[in-house]
Short mmCIF file of C-alpha atoms in Angstrom, two decimals:
data_model
loop_
_atom_site.label_atom_id
_atom_site.label_comp_id
_atom_site.label_asym_id
_atom_site.label_seq_id
_atom_site.Cartn_x
_atom_site.Cartn_y
_atom_site.Cartn_z
CA MET A 154 75.58 104.26 55.71
CA GLU A 155 76.49 103.21 59.26
CA ARG A 156 75.14 105.46 61.92
CA SER A 157 74.87 104.43 65.50
CA VAL A 158 71.72 105.94 67.14
CA LEU A 159 71.07 105.74 70.76
CA ARG A 160 67.79 103.74 71.36
CA ARG A 161 66.00 103.98 74.64
CA ARG A 162 64.84 100.35 74.56
CA ALA A 163 66.13 97.00 73.60
CA LEU A 164 69.78 97.64 74.15
CA ALA A 165 70.46 94.30 75.49
CA ALA A 166 71.61 93.06 72.16
CA CYS A 167 74.43 95.62 71.93
CA THR A 168 77.72 93.98 72.38
CA ALA A 169 80.48 95.59 74.53
CA THR A 170 82.93 94.92 77.27
CA VAL A 171 82.78 94.69 80.95
CA ALA A 172 82.35 97.43 83.58
CA VAL A 173 85.80 97.80 85.08
CA GLY A 174 84.27 99.59 88.09
CA ALA A 175 82.69 96.41 89.02
CA LEU A 176 85.78 94.51 88.34
CA ALA A 177 87.58 96.20 91.26
CA LEU A 178 84.69 95.21 93.48
CA ALA A 179 84.86 91.63 92.25
CA GLY A 180 88.61 91.50 92.96
CA LEU A 181 88.22 92.93 96.44
CA THR A 182 85.71 90.25 97.40
CA GLY A 183 87.96 87.56 96.12
CA THR A 184 85.60 86.47 93.22
CA ALA A 185 87.92 87.03 90.40
CA SER A 186 89.11 83.36 90.38
CA ALA A 187 85.82 81.99 91.75
CA ASP A 188 83.92 79.12 90.27
CA PRO A 189 82.27 80.44 87.00
CA ALA A 190 78.98 79.01 88.14
CA ALA A 191 79.00 81.26 91.27
CA PRO A 192 76.44 84.02 91.35
CA ALA A 193 77.47 87.40 90.12
CA PRO A 194 78.29 89.89 92.83
CA VAL A 195 75.65 92.55 93.27
CA PRO A 196 76.93 96.27 93.72
CA ASP A 197 76.33 97.81 97.02
CA ALA A 198 73.27 100.03 96.69
CA ALA A 199 75.16 102.74 98.54
CA GLN A 200 77.67 103.00 95.65
CA LEU A 201 74.94 103.24 92.88
CA SER A 202 73.08 106.68 93.10
CA PRO A 203 69.34 106.91 92.50
CA GLY A 204 70.16 109.24 89.54
CA LEU A 205 72.55 106.79 87.82
CA LEU A 206 69.99 104.00 88.31
CA LYS A 207 67.18 106.11 86.96
CA ALA A 208 69.30 107.06 83.80
CA MET A 209 70.02 103.39 83.20
CA GLN A 210 66.36 102.56 83.43
CA ARG A 211 65.46 105.38 80.96
CA ASP A 212 68.22 104.82 78.44
CA LEU A 213 68.64 100.97 78.68
CA GLY A 214 65.01 100.10 79.36
CA LEU A 215 65.74 98.47 82.76
CA THR A 216 64.27 98.37 86.15
CA ALA A 217 66.34 99.48 89.12
CA THR A 218 66.86 95.76 90.11
CA GLU A 219 67.83 94.91 86.55
CA ALA A 220 70.33 97.79 86.48
CA ARG A 221 71.97 96.53 89.63
CA GLY A 222 72.06 92.97 88.42
CA ARG A 223 73.44 94.08 85.08
CA ILE A 224 76.35 95.81 86.65
CA GLY A 225 77.02 92.78 89.04
CA ASN A 226 76.98 90.33 85.94
CA GLU A 227 79.43 92.67 84.15
CA SER A 228 81.75 92.81 87.11
CA ARG A 229 82.02 89.00 87.11
CA ALA A 230 82.60 89.00 83.32
CA ALA A 231 85.36 91.53 83.70
CA ALA A 232 87.18 89.40 86.34
CA VAL A 233 87.06 86.39 84.10
CA THR A 234 88.21 88.41 81.04
CA ALA A 235 91.26 89.82 83.06
CA GLY A 236 92.38 86.26 83.92
CA LEU A 237 91.95 85.05 80.36
CA ARG A 238 93.60 88.09 78.71
CA TYR A 239 96.88 87.31 80.73
CA SER A 240 96.73 83.50 80.20
CA LEU A 241 96.14 83.81 76.44
CA GLY A 242 98.83 86.25 75.97
CA ASP A 243 99.32 87.12 72.22
CA ARG A 244 96.50 84.92 71.24
CA PHE A 245 94.00 87.17 72.93
CA ALA A 246 91.66 88.66 70.44
CA GLY A 247 89.29 90.73 72.54
CA ALA A 248 86.13 90.18 74.69
CA ARG A 249 82.63 91.32 74.80
CA VAL A 250 79.41 90.96 76.85
CA SER A 251 75.79 90.97 75.64
CA GLY A 252 72.55 91.38 77.38
CA ASP A 253 71.53 92.12 80.97
CA ALA A 254 73.16 88.73 81.91
CA ALA A 255 76.41 89.95 80.50
CA ASP A 256 76.99 86.77 78.49
CA LEU A 257 80.72 86.76 77.88
CA THR A 258 82.49 85.92 74.60
CA VAL A 259 86.27 85.79 74.53
CA ALA A 260 88.02 85.47 71.23
CA THR A 261 91.41 83.80 70.46
CA THR A 262 93.48 83.06 67.39
CA ASP A 263 94.09 79.41 68.63
CA ALA A 264 91.30 76.80 68.63
CA ALA A 265 93.21 74.97 71.25
CA ASP A 266 92.24 77.76 73.73
CA ALA A 267 88.53 77.00 73.41
CA ALA A 268 88.42 74.53 76.27
CA ARG A 269 90.25 76.94 78.75
CA ILE A 270 87.80 79.70 77.77
CA ALA A 271 84.70 77.58 78.16
CA LYS A 272 85.95 76.38 81.60
CA ALA A 273 86.22 79.91 82.69
CA GLY A 274 82.57 80.38 81.87
CA ALA A 275 82.85 82.17 78.62
CA ARG A 276 81.92 81.32 75.04
CA ALA A 277 85.03 80.86 72.87
CA GLU A 278 85.28 82.48 69.41
CA VAL A 279 88.27 81.56 67.05
CA VAL A 280 89.25 84.51 64.84
CA ASP A 281 92.06 85.44 62.45
CA HIS A 282 93.58 88.45 64.11
CA SER A 283 94.79 88.98 67.62
CA LEU A 284 93.91 92.14 69.41
CA ALA A 285 97.57 93.08 69.40
CA GLU A 286 97.59 92.90 65.51
CA LEU A 287 94.47 95.02 65.28
CA ASP A 288 95.84 97.58 67.78
CA ALA A 289 99.13 97.77 65.81
CA ALA A 290 97.20 98.46 62.49
CA LYS A 291 95.21 101.19 64.19
CA ALA A 292 98.35 102.77 65.61
CA ALA A 293 99.69 102.93 62.01
CA LEU A 294 96.58 104.86 60.98
CA ASP A 295 96.85 107.12 64.12
CA ARG A 296 100.57 108.04 63.10
CA VAL A 297 99.39 109.24 59.67
CA ALA A 298 96.50 111.19 61.19
CA GLN A 299 98.78 112.96 63.77
CA ARG A 300 100.67 114.37 60.87
CA THR A 301 97.55 115.54 58.93
CA ALA A 302 93.85 114.92 59.91
CA PRO A 303 92.36 112.72 57.19
CA LYS A 304 89.68 114.35 55.08
CA ASP A 305 86.40 112.57 54.79
CA ILE A 306 87.46 110.01 57.56
CA PRO A 307 85.26 110.85 60.71
CA ALA A 308 86.40 107.98 62.76
CA TRP A 309 88.23 104.67 63.04
CA TYR A 310 88.47 102.05 65.70
CA VAL A 311 89.32 98.47 66.71
CA ASP A 312 86.06 96.46 66.69
CA VAL A 313 86.50 93.10 68.53
CA ARG A 314 83.10 91.75 67.30
CA SER A 315 84.09 91.91 63.66
CA ASN A 316 87.70 91.27 64.32
CA HIS A 317 88.73 94.18 62.14
CA VAL A 318 89.70 97.84 62.35
CA VAL A 319 86.72 99.70 61.18
CA VAL A 320 87.29 102.93 59.07
CA GLN A 321 84.28 105.19 58.56
CA THR A 322 84.39 107.35 55.45
CA ALA A 323 82.23 109.50 53.18
CA LYS A 324 84.39 108.49 50.14
CA ALA A 325 85.88 105.13 49.42
CA SER A 326 88.89 106.73 47.67
CA ALA A 327 89.67 108.58 50.92
CA ALA A 328 89.77 105.40 52.91
CA ASP A 329 91.98 103.69 50.28
CA ALA A 330 94.44 106.61 50.37
CA PHE A 331 94.39 106.58 54.31
CA LEU A 332 95.27 102.80 54.36
CA ALA A 333 97.92 103.19 51.76
CA LYS A 334 99.66 106.04 53.57
CA ALA A 335 99.68 103.96 56.71
CA GLY A 336 100.74 100.80 55.08
CA VAL A 337 97.84 98.94 56.61
CA SER A 338 96.56 95.71 54.92
CA ALA A 339 93.15 95.97 53.49
CA GLY A 340 92.52 92.37 54.99
CA LEU A 341 92.67 93.97 58.56
CA VAL A 342 90.08 96.67 57.84
CA THR A 343 86.30 97.05 57.11
CA VAL A 344 85.38 100.26 55.51
CA THR A 345 81.87 101.52 56.22
CA ARG A 346 80.18 104.67 54.68
CA SER A 347 79.33 107.41 57.08
CA THR A 348 78.30 111.03 56.79
CA GLU A 349 78.91 111.86 60.42
CA GLN A 350 80.66 115.07 61.26
CA PRO A 351 81.94 114.90 64.78
CA ARG A 352 82.17 118.06 66.84
CA THR A 353 83.33 118.89 70.22
CA PHE A 354 80.68 119.96 72.85
CA THR A 355 82.34 123.19 73.96
CA ASP A 356 79.70 125.73 72.94
CA LEU A 357 77.80 126.18 75.54
CA ARG A 358 81.39 118.07 90.92
CA GLY A 359 81.82 115.88 88.00
CA GLY A 360 79.27 117.03 85.72
CA ASP A 361 79.01 120.56 87.15
CA ALA A 362 79.23 123.45 84.72
CA TYR A 363 82.26 125.85 84.47
CA TYR A 364 83.03 128.85 82.30
CA MET A 365 86.28 129.70 80.50
CA ASN A 366 87.26 133.41 80.63
CA GLY A 367 83.69 134.14 81.69
CA SER A 368 82.17 132.99 78.30
CA GLY A 369 82.32 129.43 76.96
CA ARG A 370 80.91 126.64 79.04
CA CYS A 371 82.16 123.10 79.76
CA SER A 372 81.63 120.46 82.28
CA ILE A 373 83.86 119.10 85.03
CA GLY A 374 85.17 115.60 84.53
CA PHE A 375 86.53 114.42 88.04
CA PRO A 376 87.93 116.21 91.02
CA VAL A 377 91.76 115.39 91.51
CA LYS A 378 94.75 116.43 93.41
CA ARG A 379 98.26 116.89 92.80
CA GLY A 380 100.00 116.78 96.17
CA THR A 381 97.83 119.12 98.29
CA GLN A 382 96.71 121.12 95.34
CA GLY A 383 93.06 120.56 94.39
CA GLY A 384 91.45 120.72 91.01
CA PHE A 385 89.73 118.74 88.26
CA VAL A 386 90.22 117.15 84.86
CA SER A 387 88.23 117.96 81.85
CA ALA A 388 88.52 118.03 78.04
CA GLY A 389 91.60 119.45 76.39
CA HIS A 390 89.46 121.45 73.92
CA CYS A 391 87.80 123.42 76.64
CA GLY A 392 90.84 125.55 77.34
CA THR A 393 94.66 126.17 77.08
CA PRO A 394 97.04 126.75 79.92
CA GLY A 395 96.54 130.08 81.50
CA VAL A 396 92.77 130.33 80.67
CA SER A 397 90.82 131.32 83.72
CA THR A 398 87.73 129.47 84.94
CA SER A 399 84.68 130.42 86.99
CA GLY A 400 82.20 127.82 88.58
CA TYR A 401 78.69 127.10 87.92
CA ASN A 402 77.79 130.09 90.19
CA GLN A 403 80.07 132.39 88.15
CA GLN A 404 82.54 132.79 91.15
CA ALA A 405 86.28 132.79 90.49
CA GLN A 406 87.45 129.11 90.44
CA GLY A 407 91.04 128.60 88.96
CA SER A 408 92.80 128.27 85.77
CA PHE A 409 94.12 125.62 83.17
CA GLN A 410 97.55 124.31 84.19
CA GLY A 411 97.80 121.70 81.35
CA SER A 412 95.84 120.88 78.24
CA THR A 413 96.32 118.52 75.19
CA PHE A 414 94.13 118.76 72.06
CA PRO A 415 94.15 117.51 69.33
CA GLY A 416 96.07 114.18 69.62
CA ARG A 417 94.49 113.57 73.03
CA ASP A 418 91.70 115.50 74.67
CA TYR A 419 92.31 116.08 78.35
CA SER A 420 93.13 119.07 80.63
CA TRP A 421 93.92 119.81 84.28
CA VAL A 422 92.54 122.78 86.06
CA VAL A 423 93.84 123.95 89.32
CA THR A 424 91.18 125.55 91.63
CA ASN A 425 91.49 128.14 94.56
CA THR A 426 90.93 127.10 98.12
CA ASN A 427 87.26 128.26 98.03
CA TRP A 428 86.57 124.98 96.04
CA THR A 429 87.05 121.68 97.82
CA PRO A 430 87.35 118.45 95.56
CA ARG A 431 84.76 115.87 96.44
CA PRO A 432 84.56 112.38 95.11
CA LEU A 433 81.22 112.89 93.63
CA VAL A 434 79.44 113.09 90.15
CA ASN A 435 76.38 115.54 89.88
CA GLY A 436 73.28 113.50 90.02
CA TYR A 437 71.14 116.38 88.79
CA GLY A 438 68.46 116.06 91.48
CA ASN A 439 68.56 112.31 91.81
CA GLY A 440 71.48 111.98 94.32
CA ASP A 441 75.21 112.37 93.61
CA VAL A 442 77.24 109.40 92.47
CA THR A 443 80.20 108.52 94.72
CA VAL A 444 83.49 107.65 92.91
CA THR A 445 85.51 104.91 94.39
CA GLY A 446 88.12 104.30 91.62
CA SER A 447 89.14 104.31 87.92
CA THR A 448 89.29 100.74 86.64
CA GLU A 449 88.43 100.73 83.03
CA ALA A 450 85.28 99.25 81.62
CA ILE A 451 85.49 96.73 78.68
CA GLU A 452 83.35 96.74 75.53
CA GLY A 453 79.71 96.07 76.00
CA SER A 454 79.57 97.46 79.46
CA SER A 455 77.01 99.93 80.56
CA VAL A 456 78.25 103.37 81.00
CA CYS A 457 76.58 106.66 82.00
CA ARG A 458 77.45 110.41 81.47
CA SER A 459 76.75 113.43 83.56
CA GLY A 460 77.07 116.93 81.79
CA SER A 461 75.80 120.51 82.47
CA THR A 462 73.58 120.62 79.37
CA THR A 463 71.69 117.43 79.39
CA GLY A 464 72.41 115.89 82.93
CA TRP A 465 72.46 111.99 83.00
CA HIS A 466 72.36 109.78 79.96
CA CYS A 467 73.45 106.24 79.66
CA GLY A 468 74.31 103.59 77.00
CA THR A 469 77.12 101.06 76.49
CA VAL A 470 80.82 101.04 75.58
CA GLN A 471 81.08 100.36 71.84
CA GLN A 472 84.81 100.33 71.10
CA ARG A 473 87.70 101.42 73.35
CA ASN A 474 90.62 102.13 71.19
CA SER A 475 89.01 104.66 68.73
CA SER A 476 90.25 107.66 66.71
CA VAL A 477 88.06 110.60 65.74
CA THR A 478 88.49 113.54 63.46
CA TYR A 479 87.17 117.01 64.41
CA GLN A 480 87.61 120.16 62.53
CA GLU A 481 90.42 121.02 64.82
CA GLY A 482 92.42 117.67 64.27
CA THR A 483 92.36 114.01 65.09
CA VAL A 484 92.13 112.64 68.64
CA SER A 485 93.25 109.08 69.29
CA GLY A 486 92.79 106.58 72.10
CA VAL A 487 89.17 107.71 72.91
CA THR A 488 86.36 105.39 73.75
CA ARG A 489 83.32 105.33 71.47
CA THR A 490 79.77 104.96 73.10
CA ASN A 491 76.26 105.19 72.08
CA VAL A 492 75.49 107.74 74.80
CA CYS A 493 74.11 111.08 73.76
CA ALA A 494 75.69 114.49 74.48
CA GLU A 495 75.16 118.04 73.31
CA PRO A 496 77.30 121.31 73.50
CA GLY A 497 78.28 122.24 76.98
CA ASP A 498 78.56 118.53 78.10
CA SER A 499 82.19 118.53 77.01
CA GLY A 500 84.56 117.41 79.72
CA GLY A 501 81.81 115.96 81.80
CA SER A 502 81.98 112.64 83.58
CA PHE A 503 81.71 109.22 82.17
CA ILE A 504 81.29 106.64 84.89
CA SER A 505 80.56 102.88 85.10
CA GLY A 506 79.06 101.76 88.41
CA SER A 507 81.26 103.66 90.85
CA GLN A 508 84.40 103.65 88.64
CA ALA A 509 85.46 106.93 86.84
CA GLN A 510 85.88 106.18 83.10
CA GLY A 511 86.77 109.51 81.40
CA VAL A 512 85.59 112.91 80.20
CA THR A 513 83.35 113.70 77.33
CA SER A 514 85.15 114.78 74.16
CA GLY A 515 82.69 114.87 71.29
CA GLY A 516 80.61 113.21 68.81
CA THR A 517 77.51 113.34 66.62
CA GLY A 518 73.71 113.60 67.19
CA ASN A 519 71.87 114.89 70.32
CA CYS A 520 69.84 113.73 73.16
CA SER A 521 66.50 114.12 71.41
CA GLN A 522 67.32 111.78 68.44
CA GLY A 523 70.31 109.90 70.06
CA GLY A 524 74.00 109.80 68.79
CA VAL A 525 77.41 108.76 69.24
CA THR A 526 79.72 110.28 72.03
CA TYR A 527 83.46 109.74 72.48
CA PHE A 528 85.09 109.95 75.78
CA GLN A 529 88.83 110.44 76.69
CA PRO A 530 89.82 107.85 79.17
CA LEU A 531 90.64 109.14 82.67
CA ASN A 532 93.74 107.14 83.57
CA PRO A 533 95.98 108.62 80.66
CA ALA A 534 95.03 112.15 81.90
CA LEU A 535 95.99 111.21 85.54
CA GLN A 536 99.33 109.80 84.32
CA ALA A 537 100.07 112.76 82.04
CA TYR A 538 99.84 115.25 84.89
CA GLY A 539 100.72 113.21 87.91
CA LEU A 540 97.32 113.50 89.30
CA THR A 541 95.46 111.55 91.92
CA LEU A 542 91.66 110.92 91.61
CA VAL A 543 89.72 111.99 94.57
CA THR A 544 87.72 109.05 95.76
CA ASN A 545 85.62 108.04 98.85
CA GLY A 546 88.29 106.18 100.88
CA SER A 547 85.67 105.24 103.48
CA THR A 548 83.90 102.92 100.96
CA THR A 549 87.06 100.92 100.14
CA PRO A 550 87.25 97.73 102.27
CA PRO A 551 90.38 97.63 104.42
CA ASP A 552 92.82 94.87 103.44
CA PRO A 553 92.52 92.22 105.97
CA THR A 554 95.85 90.63 104.94
CA ASP A 555 97.87 93.98 105.46
CA PRO A 556 100.35 93.57 108.23
CA PRO A 557 100.51 96.38 110.72
CA THR A 558 103.50 97.90 108.96
CA ASN A 559 104.22 98.48 105.24
CA PRO A 560 105.74 95.32 103.86
CA GLY A 561 107.77 97.45 101.41
CA GLY A 562 107.91 97.44 97.57
CA THR A 563 107.03 99.72 94.77
CA TRP A 564 103.27 99.31 94.86
CA ALA A 565 101.61 102.53 96.31
CA ALA A 566 97.97 103.58 96.82
CA GLY A 567 97.07 106.53 94.73
CA THR A 568 99.35 105.55 91.88
CA THR A 569 97.61 105.02 88.42
CA TYR A 570 98.92 101.76 86.85
CA ALA A 571 98.54 100.71 83.21
CA ALA A 572 98.09 97.13 82.00
CA GLY A 573 101.31 95.37 81.97
CA ALA A 574 102.94 97.47 84.69
CA VAL A 575 105.10 95.40 87.18
CA VAL A 576 105.39 96.25 90.91
CA THR A 577 106.68 94.67 93.97
CA TYR A 578 104.81 94.17 97.22
CA GLY A 579 106.62 92.67 100.04
CA SER A 580 108.94 89.99 98.57
CA ALA A 581 106.75 89.18 95.53
CA SER A 582 106.28 90.74 92.05
CA TYR A 583 103.02 91.38 90.30
CA ARG A 584 101.91 92.46 86.88
CA CYS A 585 98.88 94.70 86.38
CA LEU A 586 96.03 93.14 84.35
CA GLN A 587 93.74 96.05 84.07
CA GLY A 588 94.48 99.82 84.12
CA HIS A 589 93.31 101.44 87.34
CA GLN A 590 94.22 103.86 90.07
CA ALA A 591 95.33 101.91 93.27
CA GLN A 592 93.11 102.63 96.36
CA PRO A 593 94.02 101.73 99.96
CA GLY A 594 93.27 98.02 100.46
CA TRP A 595 93.77 97.19 96.80
CA THR A 596 96.99 95.55 97.48
CA PRO A 597 98.28 93.11 94.81
CA PRO A 598 97.81 89.92 96.86
CA ASN A 599 94.22 90.94 97.62
CA VAL A 600 92.89 91.87 94.20
CA PRO A 601 93.62 88.98 91.65
CA ALA A 602 91.38 90.53 89.18
CA LEU A 603 93.80 93.48 88.94
CA TRP A 604 97.31 91.89 89.65
CA GLN A 605 98.89 88.69 88.58
CA ALA A 606 101.61 87.11 90.81
CA LEU A 607 104.86 86.52 88.87
#
């Protein structure tokens, strides 16, 4: 039986991808294409709250200095990965980091790429299946699950370490039937036995509590705006459009305007003028965390969660493209972590460094014994509802290359871009390398970790 249990020590051996939050910082300082031997950028202490660092020390067995160093190392690895992913194209088979030094492994389906990967400062791994091939196989499984949630299949995900799609099951026959319905080759899949029974955490600033219709409790994900209207994103299973909300103080707050669950697990709540959106995540007595962007972390990166039941807990990103079956149905496109959570933490903030990652969906286990928690990535929710993440604009370095007037083009601050999106800035075109929400100063020419000139 495979069961991921959060360990409070010795998580340096866990493999995962790089913290995208730090990637944006690396891009802004121009280190994305720097010499691989250059020292990793160390995050500004002002952007890492004492609460986040304390949670990383407790859950990852680090000192405050080691926590800062780990995020800096992950940021450099993320920048290297972004460039290699673009240059390898269809041969790219995933990347992961390990240890506090964020030792980077990049996989490819072509041995001829090994020298290029090594030159970039990473270890090359030659595998049979590209990431695109594995993603396509998982997408086929997702389409079957969207029609009917599979019985005895709690979760499935793309695992770059094993270079397979992993399907968890309580019965081997259930996995065989699932693959057959999807038309997925068994050669792409590893089946593991699991008795997990994932559930959402609904029972009971980012991370602040709120109440639905005065009864059930969830947690705020991240404050957002749509035009001048303020509000926040949370989990879709917390409420449906029209459901009213009250704040942690039981005062009238707002109502759900949009909600998707199952399939995805995100929602959008509009708040009244008594509530002002702030670029903060509740630090639960240890200093609030300032949010500066929403660049996605890659597998192996450290990630922390704030929720109204258990406060701060940290772990690492396990697999990004995951699907999980709850009693209510299957949710796809979530990120699997070894961070613990409990009822009432649903909807709460997942953050890596200063970069918003997503909202708590559900999982197994608890914060006494450890467990697995899935979060719904934030950027798809922003795109679905046309929202802008509230960030601390004063912490974003100005773009020294910007002319006094806008040079024109389709790029715009505040827009959420998916990997592969093409924009123009001035007279040039650029392709997005990493999903993120653009901030003032993150213009395509100035952040090579996020944009590739065409």
